[in-house]
Coordinates of C-alpha atoms in Angstrom, one line a residue:
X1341 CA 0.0 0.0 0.0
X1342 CA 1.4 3.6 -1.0
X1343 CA 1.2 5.7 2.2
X1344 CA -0.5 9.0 2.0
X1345 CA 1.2 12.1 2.9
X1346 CA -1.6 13.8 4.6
X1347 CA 1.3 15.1 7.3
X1348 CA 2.3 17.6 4.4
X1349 CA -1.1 19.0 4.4
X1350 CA -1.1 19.5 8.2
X1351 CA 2.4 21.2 8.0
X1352 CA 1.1 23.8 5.7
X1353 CA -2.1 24.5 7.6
X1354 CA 0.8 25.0 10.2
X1355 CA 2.6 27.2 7.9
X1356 CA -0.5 29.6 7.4
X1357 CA -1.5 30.0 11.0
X1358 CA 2.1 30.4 11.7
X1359 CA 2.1 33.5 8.9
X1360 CA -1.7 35.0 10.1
X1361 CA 0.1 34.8 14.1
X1362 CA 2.9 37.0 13.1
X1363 CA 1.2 39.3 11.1
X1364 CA -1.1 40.0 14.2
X1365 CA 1.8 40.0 16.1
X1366 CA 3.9 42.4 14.1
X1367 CA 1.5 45.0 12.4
X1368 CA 1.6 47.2 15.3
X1369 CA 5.2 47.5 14.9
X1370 CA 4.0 48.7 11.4
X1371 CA 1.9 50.9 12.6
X1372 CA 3.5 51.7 16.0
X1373 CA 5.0 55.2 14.9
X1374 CA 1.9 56.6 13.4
X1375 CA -0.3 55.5 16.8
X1376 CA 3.0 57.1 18.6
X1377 CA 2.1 60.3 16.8
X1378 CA -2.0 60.4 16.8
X1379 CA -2.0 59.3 20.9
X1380 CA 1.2 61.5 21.4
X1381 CA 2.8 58.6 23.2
X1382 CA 6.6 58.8 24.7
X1383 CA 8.9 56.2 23.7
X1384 CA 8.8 54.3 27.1
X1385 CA 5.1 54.0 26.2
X1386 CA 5.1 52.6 22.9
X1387 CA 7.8 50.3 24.3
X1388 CA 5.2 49.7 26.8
X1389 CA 2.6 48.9 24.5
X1390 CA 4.9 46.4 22.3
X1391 CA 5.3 44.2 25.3
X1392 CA 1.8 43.9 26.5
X1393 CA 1.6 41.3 24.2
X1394 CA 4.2 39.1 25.8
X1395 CA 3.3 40.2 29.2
X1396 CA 0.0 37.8 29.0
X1397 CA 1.4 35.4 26.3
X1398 CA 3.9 34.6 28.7
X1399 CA 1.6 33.7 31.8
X1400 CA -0.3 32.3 30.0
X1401 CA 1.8 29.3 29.0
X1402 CA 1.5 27.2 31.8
X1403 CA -2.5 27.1 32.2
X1404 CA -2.2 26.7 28.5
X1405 CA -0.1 24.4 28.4
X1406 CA -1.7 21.9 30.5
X1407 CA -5.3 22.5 28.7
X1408 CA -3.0 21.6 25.5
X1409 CA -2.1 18.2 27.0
X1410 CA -5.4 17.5 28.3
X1411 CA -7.9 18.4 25.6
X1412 CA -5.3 18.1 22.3
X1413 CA -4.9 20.5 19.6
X1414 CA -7.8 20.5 17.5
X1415 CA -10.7 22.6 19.8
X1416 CA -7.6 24.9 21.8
X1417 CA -6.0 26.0 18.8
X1418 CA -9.1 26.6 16.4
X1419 CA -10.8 28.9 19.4
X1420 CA -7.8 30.4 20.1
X1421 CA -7.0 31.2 16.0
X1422 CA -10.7 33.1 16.0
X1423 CA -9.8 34.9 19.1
X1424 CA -6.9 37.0 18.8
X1425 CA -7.9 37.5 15.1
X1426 CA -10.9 39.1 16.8
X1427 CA -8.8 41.1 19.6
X1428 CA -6.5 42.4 16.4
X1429 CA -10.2 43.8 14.6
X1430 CA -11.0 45.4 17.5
X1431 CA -7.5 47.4 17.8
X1432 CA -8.4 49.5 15.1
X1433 CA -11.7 50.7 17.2
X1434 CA -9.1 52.2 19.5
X1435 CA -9.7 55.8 17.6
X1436 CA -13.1 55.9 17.2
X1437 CA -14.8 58.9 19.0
X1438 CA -16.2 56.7 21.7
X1439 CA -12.4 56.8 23.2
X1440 CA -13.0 60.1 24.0
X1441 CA -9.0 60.9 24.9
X1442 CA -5.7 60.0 24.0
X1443 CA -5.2 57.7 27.6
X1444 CA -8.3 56.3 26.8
X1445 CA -7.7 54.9 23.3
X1446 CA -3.9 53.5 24.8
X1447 CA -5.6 52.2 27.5
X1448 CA -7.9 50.0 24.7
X1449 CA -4.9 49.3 23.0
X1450 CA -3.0 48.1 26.3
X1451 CA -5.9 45.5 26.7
X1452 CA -6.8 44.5 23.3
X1453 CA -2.7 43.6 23.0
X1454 CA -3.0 41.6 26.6
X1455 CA -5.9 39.3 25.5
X1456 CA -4.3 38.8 21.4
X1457 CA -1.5 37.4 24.2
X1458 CA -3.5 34.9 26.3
X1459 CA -5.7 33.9 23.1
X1460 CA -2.3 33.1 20.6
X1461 CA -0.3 31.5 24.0
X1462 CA -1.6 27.9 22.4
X1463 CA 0.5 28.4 19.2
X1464 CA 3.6 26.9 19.7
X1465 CA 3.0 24.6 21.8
X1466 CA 0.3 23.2 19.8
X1467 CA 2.9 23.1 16.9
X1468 CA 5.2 21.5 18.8
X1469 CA 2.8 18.7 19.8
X1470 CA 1.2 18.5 16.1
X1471 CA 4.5 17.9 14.8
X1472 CA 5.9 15.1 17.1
X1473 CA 2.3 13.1 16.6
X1474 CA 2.4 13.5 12.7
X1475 CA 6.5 13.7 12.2
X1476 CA 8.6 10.6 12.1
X1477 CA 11.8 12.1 13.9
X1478 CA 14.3 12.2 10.4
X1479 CA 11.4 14.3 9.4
X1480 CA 10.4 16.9 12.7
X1481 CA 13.5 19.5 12.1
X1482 CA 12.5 20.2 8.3
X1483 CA 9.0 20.3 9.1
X1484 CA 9.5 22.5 12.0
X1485 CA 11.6 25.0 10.0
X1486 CA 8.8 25.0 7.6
X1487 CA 6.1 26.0 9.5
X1488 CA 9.1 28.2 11.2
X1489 CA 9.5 30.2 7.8
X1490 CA 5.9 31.2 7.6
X1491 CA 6.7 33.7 10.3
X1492 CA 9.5 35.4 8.2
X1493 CA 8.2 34.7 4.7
X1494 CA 4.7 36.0 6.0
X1495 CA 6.4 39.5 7.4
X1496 CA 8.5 39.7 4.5
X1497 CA 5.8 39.8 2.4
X1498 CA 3.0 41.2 4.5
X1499 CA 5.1 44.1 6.0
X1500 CA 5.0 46.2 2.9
X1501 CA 1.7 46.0 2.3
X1502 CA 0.7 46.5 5.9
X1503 CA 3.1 49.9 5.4
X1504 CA 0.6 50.6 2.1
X1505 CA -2.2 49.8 3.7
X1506 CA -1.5 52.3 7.1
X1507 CA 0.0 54.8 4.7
X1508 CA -3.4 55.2 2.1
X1509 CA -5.8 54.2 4.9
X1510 CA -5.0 54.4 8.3
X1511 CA -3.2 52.2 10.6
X1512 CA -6.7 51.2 11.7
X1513 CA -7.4 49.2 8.3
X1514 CA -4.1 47.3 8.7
X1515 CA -5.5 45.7 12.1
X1516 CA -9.1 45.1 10.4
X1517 CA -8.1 43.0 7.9
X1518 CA -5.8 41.3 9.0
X1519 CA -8.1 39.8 12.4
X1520 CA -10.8 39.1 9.7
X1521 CA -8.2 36.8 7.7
X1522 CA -7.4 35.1 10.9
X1523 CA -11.2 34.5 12.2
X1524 CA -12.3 33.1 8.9
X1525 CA -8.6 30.6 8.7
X1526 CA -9.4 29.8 12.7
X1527 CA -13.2 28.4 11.8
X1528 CA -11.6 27.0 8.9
X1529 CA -8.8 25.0 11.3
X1530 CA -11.9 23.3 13.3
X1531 CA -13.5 22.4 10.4
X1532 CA -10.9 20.5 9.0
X1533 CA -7.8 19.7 11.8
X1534 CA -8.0 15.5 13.1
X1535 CA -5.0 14.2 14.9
X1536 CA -3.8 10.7 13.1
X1537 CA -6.0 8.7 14.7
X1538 CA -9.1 10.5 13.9
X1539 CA -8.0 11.3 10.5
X1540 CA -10.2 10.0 7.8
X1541 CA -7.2 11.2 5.0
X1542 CA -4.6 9.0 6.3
X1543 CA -3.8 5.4 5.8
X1544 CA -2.1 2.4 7.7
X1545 CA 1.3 2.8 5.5
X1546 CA 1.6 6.8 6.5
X1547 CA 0.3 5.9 9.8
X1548 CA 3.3 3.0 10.1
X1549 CA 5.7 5.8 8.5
X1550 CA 5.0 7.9 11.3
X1551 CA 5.0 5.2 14.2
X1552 CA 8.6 3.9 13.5
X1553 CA 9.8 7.1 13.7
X1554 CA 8.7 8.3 17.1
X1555 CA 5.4 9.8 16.5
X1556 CA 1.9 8.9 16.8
X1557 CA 1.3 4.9 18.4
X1558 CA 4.9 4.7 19.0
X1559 CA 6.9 3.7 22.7
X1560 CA 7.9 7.7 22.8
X1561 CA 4.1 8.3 22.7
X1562 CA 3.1 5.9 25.0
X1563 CA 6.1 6.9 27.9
X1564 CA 4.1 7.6 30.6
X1565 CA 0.2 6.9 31.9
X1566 CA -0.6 9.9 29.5
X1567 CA -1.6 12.5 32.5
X1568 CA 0.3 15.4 33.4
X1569 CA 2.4 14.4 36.6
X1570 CA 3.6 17.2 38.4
X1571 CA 6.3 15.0 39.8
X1572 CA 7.6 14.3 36.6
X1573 CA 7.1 18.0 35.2
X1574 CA 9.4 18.8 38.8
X1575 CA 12.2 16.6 37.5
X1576 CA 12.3 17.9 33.7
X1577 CA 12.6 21.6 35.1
X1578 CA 15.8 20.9 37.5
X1579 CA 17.6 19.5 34.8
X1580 CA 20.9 21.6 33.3
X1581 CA 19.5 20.9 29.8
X1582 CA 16.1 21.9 30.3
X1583 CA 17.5 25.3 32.1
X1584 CA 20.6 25.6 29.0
X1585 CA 16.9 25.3 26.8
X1586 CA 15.8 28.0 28.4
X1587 CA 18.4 30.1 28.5
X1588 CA 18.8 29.9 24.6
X1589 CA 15.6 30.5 23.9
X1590 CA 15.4 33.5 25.7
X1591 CA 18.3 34.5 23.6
X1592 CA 17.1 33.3 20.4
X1593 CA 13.7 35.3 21.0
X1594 CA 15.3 38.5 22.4
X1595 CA 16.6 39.2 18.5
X1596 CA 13.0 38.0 17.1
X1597 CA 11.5 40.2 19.4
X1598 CA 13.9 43.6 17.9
X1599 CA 12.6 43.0 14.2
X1600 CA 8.4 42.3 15.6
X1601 CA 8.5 45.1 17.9
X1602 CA 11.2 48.4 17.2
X1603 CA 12.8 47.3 13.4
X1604 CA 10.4 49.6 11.4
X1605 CA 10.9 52.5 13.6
X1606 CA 14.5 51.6 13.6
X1607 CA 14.3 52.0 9.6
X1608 CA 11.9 55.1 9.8
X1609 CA 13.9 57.1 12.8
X1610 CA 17.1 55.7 13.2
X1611 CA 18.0 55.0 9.4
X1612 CA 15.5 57.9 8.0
X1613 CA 13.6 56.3 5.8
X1614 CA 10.0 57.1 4.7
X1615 CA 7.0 54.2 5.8
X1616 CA 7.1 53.0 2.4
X1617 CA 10.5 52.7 2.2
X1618 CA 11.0 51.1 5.6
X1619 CA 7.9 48.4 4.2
X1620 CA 10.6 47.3 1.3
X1621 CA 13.7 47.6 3.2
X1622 CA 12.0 45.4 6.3
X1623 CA 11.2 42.4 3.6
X1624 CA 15.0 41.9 2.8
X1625 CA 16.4 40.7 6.7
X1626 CA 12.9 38.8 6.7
X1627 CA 13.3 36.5 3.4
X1628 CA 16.8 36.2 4.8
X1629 CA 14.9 34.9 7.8
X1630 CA 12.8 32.8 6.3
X1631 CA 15.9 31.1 3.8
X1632 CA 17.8 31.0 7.7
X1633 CA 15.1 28.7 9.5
X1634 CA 15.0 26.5 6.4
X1635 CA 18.7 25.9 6.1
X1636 CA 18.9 25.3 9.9
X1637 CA 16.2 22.3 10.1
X1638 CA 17.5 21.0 7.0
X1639 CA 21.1 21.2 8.1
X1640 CA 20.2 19.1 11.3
X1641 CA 17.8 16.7 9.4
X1642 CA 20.8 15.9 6.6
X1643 CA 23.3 15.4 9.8
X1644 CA 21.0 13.2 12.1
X1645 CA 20.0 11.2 8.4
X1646 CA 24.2 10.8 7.6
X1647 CA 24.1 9.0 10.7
X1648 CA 25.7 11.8 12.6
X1649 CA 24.7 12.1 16.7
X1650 CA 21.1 14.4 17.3
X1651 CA 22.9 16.0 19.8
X1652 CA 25.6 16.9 17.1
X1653 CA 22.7 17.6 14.8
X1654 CA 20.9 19.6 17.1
X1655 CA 23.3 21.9 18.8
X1656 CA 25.8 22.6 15.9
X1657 CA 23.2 25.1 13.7
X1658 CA 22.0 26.6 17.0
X1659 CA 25.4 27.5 18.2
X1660 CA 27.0 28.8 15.1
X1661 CA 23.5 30.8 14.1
X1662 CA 23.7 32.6 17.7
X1663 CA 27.1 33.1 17.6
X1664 CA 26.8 35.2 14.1
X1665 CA 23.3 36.5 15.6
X1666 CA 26.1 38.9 17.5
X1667 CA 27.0 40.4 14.2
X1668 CA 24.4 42.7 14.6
X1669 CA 26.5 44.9 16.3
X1670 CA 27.8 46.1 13.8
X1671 CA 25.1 48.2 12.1
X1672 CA 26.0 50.6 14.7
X1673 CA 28.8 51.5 12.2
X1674 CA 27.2 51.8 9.2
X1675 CA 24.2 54.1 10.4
X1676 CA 24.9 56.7 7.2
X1677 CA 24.4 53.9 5.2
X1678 CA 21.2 51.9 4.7
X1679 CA 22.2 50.0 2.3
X1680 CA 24.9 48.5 4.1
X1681 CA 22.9 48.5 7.8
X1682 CA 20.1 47.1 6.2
X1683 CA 22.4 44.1 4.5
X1684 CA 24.1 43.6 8.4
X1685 CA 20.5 43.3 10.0
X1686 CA 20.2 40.7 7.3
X1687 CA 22.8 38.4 8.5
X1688 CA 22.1 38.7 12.0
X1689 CA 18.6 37.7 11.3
X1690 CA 19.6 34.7 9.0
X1691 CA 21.8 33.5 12.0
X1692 CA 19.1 34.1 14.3
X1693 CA 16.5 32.0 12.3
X1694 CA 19.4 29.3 11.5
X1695 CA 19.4 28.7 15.3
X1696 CA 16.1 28.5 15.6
X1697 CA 15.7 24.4 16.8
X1698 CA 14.7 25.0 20.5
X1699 CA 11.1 23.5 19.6
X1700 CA 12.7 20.8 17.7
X1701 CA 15.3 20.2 20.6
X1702 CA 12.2 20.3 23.1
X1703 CA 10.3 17.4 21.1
X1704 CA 13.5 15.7 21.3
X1705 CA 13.9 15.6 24.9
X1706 CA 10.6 16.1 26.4
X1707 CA 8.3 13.1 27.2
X1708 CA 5.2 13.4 24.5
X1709 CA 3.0 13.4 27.5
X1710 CA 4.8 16.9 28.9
X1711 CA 5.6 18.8 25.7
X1712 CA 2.2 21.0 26.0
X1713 CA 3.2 21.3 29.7
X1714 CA 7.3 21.6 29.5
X1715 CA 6.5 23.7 26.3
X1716 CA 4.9 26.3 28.0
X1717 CA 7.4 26.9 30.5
X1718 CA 9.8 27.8 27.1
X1719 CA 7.9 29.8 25.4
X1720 CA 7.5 31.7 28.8
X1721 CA 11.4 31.5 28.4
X1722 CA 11.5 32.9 24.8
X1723 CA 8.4 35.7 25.6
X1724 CA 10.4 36.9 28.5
X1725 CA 12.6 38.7 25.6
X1726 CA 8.8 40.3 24.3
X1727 CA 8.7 41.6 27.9
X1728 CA 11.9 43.4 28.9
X1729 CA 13.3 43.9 25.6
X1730 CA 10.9 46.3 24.0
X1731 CA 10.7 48.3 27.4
X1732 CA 15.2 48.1 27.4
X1733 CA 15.1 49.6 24.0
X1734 CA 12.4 52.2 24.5
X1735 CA 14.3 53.7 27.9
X1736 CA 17.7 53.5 25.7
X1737 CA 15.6 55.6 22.9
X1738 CA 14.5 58.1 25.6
X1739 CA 17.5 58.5 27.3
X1740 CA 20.2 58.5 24.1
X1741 CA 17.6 59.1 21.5
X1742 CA 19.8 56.4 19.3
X1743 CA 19.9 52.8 18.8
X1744 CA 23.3 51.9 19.2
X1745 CA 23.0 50.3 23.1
X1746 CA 20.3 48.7 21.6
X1747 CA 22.0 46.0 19.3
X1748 CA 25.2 46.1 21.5
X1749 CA 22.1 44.3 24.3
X1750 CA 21.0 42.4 21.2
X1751 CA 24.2 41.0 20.7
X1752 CA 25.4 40.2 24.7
X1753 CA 22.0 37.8 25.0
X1754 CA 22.5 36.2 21.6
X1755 CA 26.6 35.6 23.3
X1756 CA 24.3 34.3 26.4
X1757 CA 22.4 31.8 24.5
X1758 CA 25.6 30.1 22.6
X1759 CA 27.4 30.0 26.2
X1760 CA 24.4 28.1 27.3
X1761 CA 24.4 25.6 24.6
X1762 CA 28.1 25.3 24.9
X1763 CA 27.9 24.6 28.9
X1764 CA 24.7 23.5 29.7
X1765 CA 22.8 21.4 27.5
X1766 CA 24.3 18.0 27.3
X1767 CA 23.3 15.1 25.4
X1768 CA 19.9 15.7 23.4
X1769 CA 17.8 12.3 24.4
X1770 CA 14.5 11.9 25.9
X1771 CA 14.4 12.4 29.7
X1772 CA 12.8 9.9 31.8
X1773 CA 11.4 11.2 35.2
X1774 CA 11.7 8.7 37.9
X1775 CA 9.1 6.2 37.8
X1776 CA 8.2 6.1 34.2
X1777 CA 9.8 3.6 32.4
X1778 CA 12.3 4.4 29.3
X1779 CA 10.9 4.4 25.8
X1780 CA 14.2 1.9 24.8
X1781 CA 13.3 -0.7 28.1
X1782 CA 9.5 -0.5 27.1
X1783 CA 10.4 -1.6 23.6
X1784 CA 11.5 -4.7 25.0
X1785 CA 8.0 -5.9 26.5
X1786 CA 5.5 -4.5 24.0
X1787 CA 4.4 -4.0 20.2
X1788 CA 3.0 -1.0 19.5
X1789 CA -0.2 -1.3 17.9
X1790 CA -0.7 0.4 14.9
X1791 CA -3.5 3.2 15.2

């Protein structure tokens, strides 16, 4: 029988809600120094206002993250899709006469951002779990980069029309269309999402494909009674590797955060270019992005497939990408040139997005039975940059009124997330909490059956 390859439909209904979640996330950085101007906001402010998002994503993830490994992907992620595509309409009501001041519209802003936080807190570790139940393992790097890309490939293109759209009609029309995209993709998601085994598209061969190599119905899947056991959950979080994970992704997220939060400003006030301009000069560090992510998962995939180690695989692209990531340094030279600053920006993103395996690594050496669970406490990891990184650079702005301590922080955390790598995570295997029995010893006493 000639398996189907209904996992490469599921990757690229991954791929678009990856693209609609970053354009929700990142239009008010398109939009940011216009609503700067009409609200007459200071600079601490709109740094303010960038991190409200990642305030509530980030304590979010652990409530989140335990619905995730209780009620599965397919309701959680679907509502969640619908709801901050609802919360991003309703931003652009936030200068309508009924706000009848300035700190009244900021204040709508404020909490419109906080609840698109709590409502896309699901995403990636819903991706995370959706790719370790449809991925064979010589498979969950690429795919993972994939779905990865979407959030660079979708800014590179989306981020100079969002600039046409704010500049011919408002930064209000830019928020209305793009949380009507994502409520009709989010009723489209719980129309159509299954997990394997409720999948009518998929057959035994695919679903045998995906078994032997760690995914759904396999020994990794079945580690554990299949609850959430705080116990266990205690002993994942006091190991080295699970804090170096942390660590890195903080690191990793930190540079993300720069380009989704204070890049366009950056390209309007601290290069001088027009709106427009900024639109066409912001797509070139994001396609280099995008190529990045995609090089990374298909370096470690080609490694782990040539029979080198996955913990070779896994931590050579993330080291050498952060390491480069502290190139971006250097655009503090080149200031007078755009041209040239813009092309720097480029690298360092590329390196950033080349690194960019911490989910991969998680599914690696999280139980399946924790990844919703031990994936929320990362991504509280990796939104911690979303909190303080936006507020750093918007007290820098007000107190130099340049940019330059800005990517010399940049560059220190991505030099803290190498170091981590280097001299805390250890060997990348699953981690077996005391009293759950090895996925390699349970082999040995059961067949999987195949779902």
């Amino acid at each position: 029988m000639k398996p189907t390859r209904t996992r490469l439909s599921v990757l690229f209904m991954l791929f678009i809600v990856t693209a609609i979640n970053y354009m929700d996330r990142a239009n008010l950085a398109v939009a940011g120094s216009h609503i700067q101007g009409e609200f007459f906001l200071s600079a601490t402010q709109l740094g303010l206002l960038f991190s409200m998002f990642t305030w509530f994503y980030a304590l979010s993830q652990i409530p989140v993250g335990y619905l995730l490994d209780r009620i599965g992907s397919r309701w959680l992620y679907g509502s969640a899709i619908v709801l901050w595509s609802l919360f991003t309409l309703l931003m652009g009501l936030a200068s309508h006469h009924f706000f009848t001041t300035a700190t009244a519209s900021f204040l709508m802003l404020l909490v419109c951002r906080a609840l698109i936080g709590v409502a896309e807190a699901p995403s990636f570790p819903s991706n995370t779990k959706i790719i370790a139940t449809w991925f064979p393992d010589h498979e969950r790097a690429r795919a993972t980069a994939t779905y990865s890309s979407a959030q660079y490939i979708g800014l590179a293109l989306l981020t100079p029309v969002l600039s046409f759209i704010v500049s011919q009609w408002g930064w209000e029309m830019s928020f209305y269309l793009s949380g009507l995209v994502g409520i009709v993709f989010g009723i489209y998601w719980l129309i159509v999402y299954r997990d394997p085994q409720h999948s009518s598209k998929v057959n035994d061969a695919e679903l045998d494909i995906i078994r032997k190599g760690g995914g759904h119905g396999s020994v990794n899947q079945q580690t554990g009674n299949g609850k959430v056991n705080w116990l266990s959950v205690k002993y994942i979080l006091r190991q080295r590797t699970t804090w170096g994970l942390f660590i890195a992704q903080f690191a990793a997220s930190s540079t993300l955060y720069f380009f989704l939060t204070w890049f366009i400003v950056y390209l309007e006030k601290g290069l001088h270019l027009s709106i427009d301009k900024a639109g066409i000069g912001a797509m070139f560090p994001y396609l280099m992005a995008m190529a990045g992510v995609l090089c990374g998962g298909t370096l470690s995939d080609f490694l782990l497939k040539r029979g080198r180690s996955r913990t070779f695989a896994r931590k050579l692209p993330v080291m050498l990408g952060m390491l480069l990531t502290c190139s971006i340094a250097l655009v503090n030279f080149f200031q007078d040139s755009p041209i040239i600053a813009i092309a720097i920006l480029s690298i360092a993103f590329f390196a950033n997005a080349f690194s960019n395996l911490g989910w991969v690594v998680c599914s690696d050496v999280i139980p399946r039975h924790l990844i919703g669970t031990i994936g929320g406490f990362l991504n509280i990891f990796g939104n911690l940059s979303g909190i303080v990184s936006p507020i750093i650079i918007g007290v820098i702005l007000q107190r130099t009124h340049n940019f330059q301590y800005a990517m010399w922080y940049i560059a220190a955390v991505a030099l803290m997330g190498f170091l981590a790598y280097l001299l805390l995570v250890g060997k990348i295997e699953v981690m077996t909490p005391p009293g759950e029995q090895p996925a390699e010893n349970k082999k040995k006493f059961e067949t999987p059956s195949n779902a």
